Amino acid sequence: MTAISIRSLTKKYKDVTAVDGLTLDIEKGELFALLGVNGAGKTTTVKMLSCLTAPTDGDALLLGSSILTDRDAVKKVIAVSPQETAVADGLTVRGNLVLMCGAHGFSKKETDEKIEKMKDFLGIAAIMKKRAGKLSGGWQRRLSIAMALIGDPEILFLDEPTLGLDVIARSDLWDVIRSLKGRVTVILTTHYMEEAEELSDRVGVMRDGRLLAVGTPAELKEKTGCDKFENAFISIVKGAEK
Amino acid sequence: MRAFNFGKRCFKEVLRDPLTICFGIVLPVALALLLSAIQAKIPAKMFTPEKLTPGIVVFSYSFLTLFSASVVAKDRKTALFQRLYTTPMKAGDFILGYTVPYLPIALIQTAVVVCVFAIIGLPLTWRVALFVLLSLPAAIFFIFLGLLCGSVMTPSQVGGICGSVVTNLSAWLSGAWFDVELVGGPFKAVSEALPFYHAVELGRGVLSGSYDGFTLRLTVVLAYALAAGVLAVVLFTRQMKKQ
């Protein structure tokens, strides 16, 4: 079943076309990675799909609801973990999770239940009383993902979730993301080739706002005749330059 | 429910900042004690509790603008705002959440200042209760001014403009600790054109039982509160769409 159906999605800023006629279908429960160099249009795509930016042209249906005409319905089924760590520094970890539950309109009982569940799922029980602003980068990212997941989204956007993390923190977050596969439809944007290859069911390669190739990491390697996924990516992006 | 939850978060963020207590409560109280100590040494009745209480209360409210604007401006700068925009929260939830929590803070400020002056000699009569009630429009004006500034300024601009310009304007142009009538001229004209002076004089009138110009003063303060509120909502929703 299709979770996200994108049709000719376009975003223009004056003379610059950030996303150019993107058409793509993403299946329910799929983990789809958007890969591209800086300025490829990945973040703009996520912003349009999460109703943060209105498209200049085209549309997308998220579980049947249009990002143009049914934004309230879209907002009920999505969650976003933005590129920068989006936590309230002055609140405790628990306070941040309560804030998100409130934003979704959950009752006190629901809030307590969801926080309890999230505590175990993400292993954040030990830091519940700590101020978010005092946490390390890795824990802040983990909290950021917990804040996105606490609303039980059906579609989750992870924008560069492991950017700037050390190897261990990245590996821990990969475990979390892996555990979502099949349950939640995840759109992951990343610069890290190994991350995309390791986690994704399918990968879309973008450049200058256009989708150059879509397929599983193995398919893209086969298509380009490369042994390594990184080389396949370079071949696709450089091939589009010519 | 969503607005209440978001408001609770803003309330906590403000109260957890020690500068809030320092600027919003300690500084006005220190000023009240200092001016009262001066009054005890001079024969002229310049700083009586009835005259000073409204001035100090309005001065303390000017920090509400700083607190409110700081939270909004900081939030706008962070990705937390983007995250919240993708939830089912509506513009009204944000606006209520950014304004309502400051009303209890304003009431705490008023209560502390009144208690200090009650110890110094302010008679605690029904007029004090009326004064507290009629101080609320001024508090609402300062809170909306904060939302307005936070919607268009960066955190550092908020620090400069709300932290110094608004507090100084409210301190000097309200006649909190001197008689604007005595200065006269353009200073008086500017003071009368702004709400600070009217807010202080309204309080003084209520505490002394003299209601000359009551309607005009209340109308000016309410009009400024309404104008600041409308402008704040327009600018906030505009930047929300832009963001």
Short mmCIF file of N, CA and C in Angstrom, two decimals, chain A residues 47 50 52 72 75 78 80 82 84 86-88 90-92 98-100 102-106 131 144 147-148, chain B residues 1-2 5-6 8-9 12-13 16 77-90 240-243:
data_model
loop_
_atom_site.label_atom_id
_atom_site.label_comp_id
_atom_site.label_asym_id
_atom_site.label_seq_id
_atom_site.Cartn_x
_atom_site.Cartn_y
_atom_site.Cartn_z
N LYS A 47 10.47 19.52 3.95
CA LYS A 47 9.67 20.66 4.44
C LYS A 47 8.32 20.74 3.73
N SER A 50 6.10 17.87 4.96
CA SER A 50 5.64 18.02 6.35
C SER A 50 4.86 19.32 6.56
N LEU A 52 5.59 22.38 6.09
CA LEU A 52 6.29 23.56 6.58
C LEU A 52 6.47 24.59 5.48
N ASP A 72 -4.34 19.65 7.97
CA ASP A 72 -4.64 19.21 9.35
C ASP A 72 -4.58 17.68 9.45
N LYS A 75 -0.96 16.57 9.26
CA LYS A 75 -0.23 16.82 10.51
C LYS A 75 -0.56 15.80 11.61
N ILE A 78 1.92 12.63 10.74
CA ILE A 78 3.38 12.76 10.53
C ILE A 78 4.11 13.23 11.79
N VAL A 80 8.27 15.03 12.59
CA VAL A 80 9.52 15.45 11.98
C VAL A 80 10.60 15.55 13.04
N PRO A 82 13.85 17.45 12.93
CA PRO A 82 14.60 18.33 12.04
C PRO A 82 16.10 18.15 12.11
N GLU A 84 18.53 20.32 12.76
CA GLU A 84 19.12 20.78 14.01
C GLU A 84 18.37 20.09 15.14
N ALA A 86 16.07 19.73 17.76
CA ALA A 86 14.91 20.58 18.09
C ALA A 86 14.34 20.22 19.44
N VAL A 87 15.01 20.67 20.50
CA VAL A 87 14.51 20.40 21.85
C VAL A 87 14.39 21.72 22.60
N ALA A 88 13.53 21.73 23.63
CA ALA A 88 13.43 22.93 24.48
C ALA A 88 14.51 22.82 25.54
N GLY A 90 15.48 24.56 28.08
CA GLY A 90 15.20 24.86 29.49
C GLY A 90 14.36 23.80 30.18
N LEU A 91 13.79 22.87 29.41
CA LEU A 91 12.94 21.84 30.01
C LEU A 91 13.73 20.55 30.22
N THR A 92 13.25 19.71 31.13
CA THR A 92 13.87 18.40 31.32
C THR A 92 13.49 17.51 30.13
N VAL A 98 6.48 15.76 27.47
CA VAL A 98 5.15 16.24 27.87
C VAL A 98 4.70 17.35 26.90
N LEU A 99 5.63 18.21 26.55
CA LEU A 99 5.32 19.30 25.61
C LEU A 99 4.78 18.74 24.29
N MET A 100 5.45 17.71 23.78
CA MET A 100 5.02 17.12 22.50
C MET A 100 3.66 16.42 22.63
N GLY A 102 1.34 17.25 24.67
CA GLY A 102 0.37 18.33 24.73
C GLY A 102 0.08 18.89 23.34
N ALA A 103 1.12 19.00 22.52
CA ALA A 103 0.94 19.52 21.16
C ALA A 103 0.03 18.61 20.34
N HIS A 104 0.04 17.32 20.70
CA HIS A 104 -0.85 16.37 20.00
C HIS A 104 -2.21 16.26 20.68
N GLY A 105 -2.36 16.93 21.81
CA GLY A 105 -3.66 16.95 22.50
C GLY A 105 -3.94 15.69 23.31
N PHE A 106 -2.89 15.00 23.79
CA PHE A 106 -3.10 13.79 24.58
C PHE A 106 -3.51 14.14 26.01
N ARG A 131 18.08 18.38 32.30
CA ARG A 131 17.73 19.46 31.37
C ARG A 131 18.21 19.11 29.97
N SER A 144 15.40 14.02 20.52
CA SER A 144 14.73 14.62 19.36
C SER A 144 13.87 13.58 18.63
N MET A 147 10.89 12.67 20.73
CA MET A 147 9.84 13.70 20.63
C MET A 147 9.04 13.53 19.35
N ALA A 148 9.72 13.07 18.31
CA ALA A 148 9.00 12.83 17.05
C ALA A 148 8.12 11.58 17.14
N MET B 1 -6.49 23.06 25.51
CA MET B 1 -5.59 22.05 26.07
C MET B 1 -4.17 22.21 25.49
N ARG B 2 -4.09 22.34 24.14
CA ARG B 2 -2.78 22.49 23.50
C ARG B 2 -2.14 23.81 23.91
N ASN B 5 -0.96 23.64 27.55
CA ASN B 5 0.28 22.86 27.66
C ASN B 5 1.47 23.68 27.17
N PHE B 6 1.28 24.37 26.05
CA PHE B 6 2.38 25.17 25.50
C PHE B 6 2.67 26.36 26.44
N LYS B 8 2.28 26.41 29.64
CA LYS B 8 2.97 25.88 30.82
C LYS B 8 4.48 25.80 30.55
N ARG B 9 4.80 25.39 29.34
CA ARG B 9 6.21 25.29 28.96
C ARG B 9 6.86 26.69 28.97
N LYS B 12 7.41 27.85 32.52
CA LYS B 12 8.55 27.17 33.14
C LYS B 12 9.87 27.73 32.62
N GLU B 13 9.94 27.94 31.30
CA GLU B 13 11.19 28.45 30.70
C GLU B 13 11.54 29.81 31.29
N ARG B 16 12.52 29.58 35.10
CA ARG B 16 13.78 28.87 35.36
C ARG B 16 14.99 29.75 35.10
N LYS B 77 14.14 31.05 16.34
CA LYS B 77 15.48 30.76 15.82
C LYS B 77 15.77 29.25 15.82
N THR B 78 15.07 28.51 16.67
CA THR B 78 15.40 27.09 16.80
C THR B 78 14.50 26.20 15.94
N ALA B 79 14.94 24.98 15.78
CA ALA B 79 14.17 24.01 15.00
C ALA B 79 12.99 23.47 15.80
N LEU B 80 12.95 23.76 17.11
CA LEU B 80 11.82 23.31 17.93
C LEU B 80 10.51 23.88 17.38
N PHE B 81 10.60 25.12 16.92
CA PHE B 81 9.44 25.79 16.36
C PHE B 81 8.94 25.04 15.12
N GLN B 82 9.89 24.64 14.27
CA GLN B 82 9.52 23.89 13.06
C GLN B 82 8.84 22.59 13.44
N ARG B 83 9.39 21.96 14.46
CA ARG B 83 8.82 20.70 14.91
C ARG B 83 7.37 20.91 15.37
N LEU B 84 7.17 21.97 16.15
CA LEU B 84 5.82 22.22 16.67
C LEU B 84 4.85 22.62 15.55
N TYR B 85 5.38 23.28 14.52
CA TYR B 85 4.53 23.64 13.37
C TYR B 85 3.99 22.40 12.65
N THR B 86 4.70 21.30 12.77
CA THR B 86 4.25 20.10 12.06
C THR B 86 3.28 19.27 12.90
N THR B 87 2.98 19.74 14.11
CA THR B 87 1.99 19.05 14.95
C THR B 87 0.61 19.69 14.71
N PRO B 88 -0.43 19.11 15.28
CA PRO B 88 -1.76 19.73 15.05
C PRO B 88 -1.98 21.07 15.76
N MET B 89 -0.95 21.68 16.36
CA MET B 89 -1.12 22.99 17.01
C MET B 89 -1.47 24.07 16.00
N LYS B 90 -2.40 24.95 16.40
CA LYS B 90 -2.84 26.04 15.52
C LYS B 90 -2.20 27.36 15.96
N MET B 240 4.89 33.17 11.07
CA MET B 240 4.63 31.74 11.16
C MET B 240 4.49 31.15 9.75
N LYS B 241 3.76 31.88 8.90
CA LYS B 241 3.58 31.42 7.52
C LYS B 241 4.91 31.47 6.77
N LYS B 242 5.66 32.56 7.03
CA LYS B 242 6.93 32.76 6.36
C LYS B 242 7.93 31.66 6.73
N GLN B 243 7.87 31.27 8.00
CA GLN B 243 8.83 30.29 8.50
C GLN B 243 8.53 28.90 7.96
#
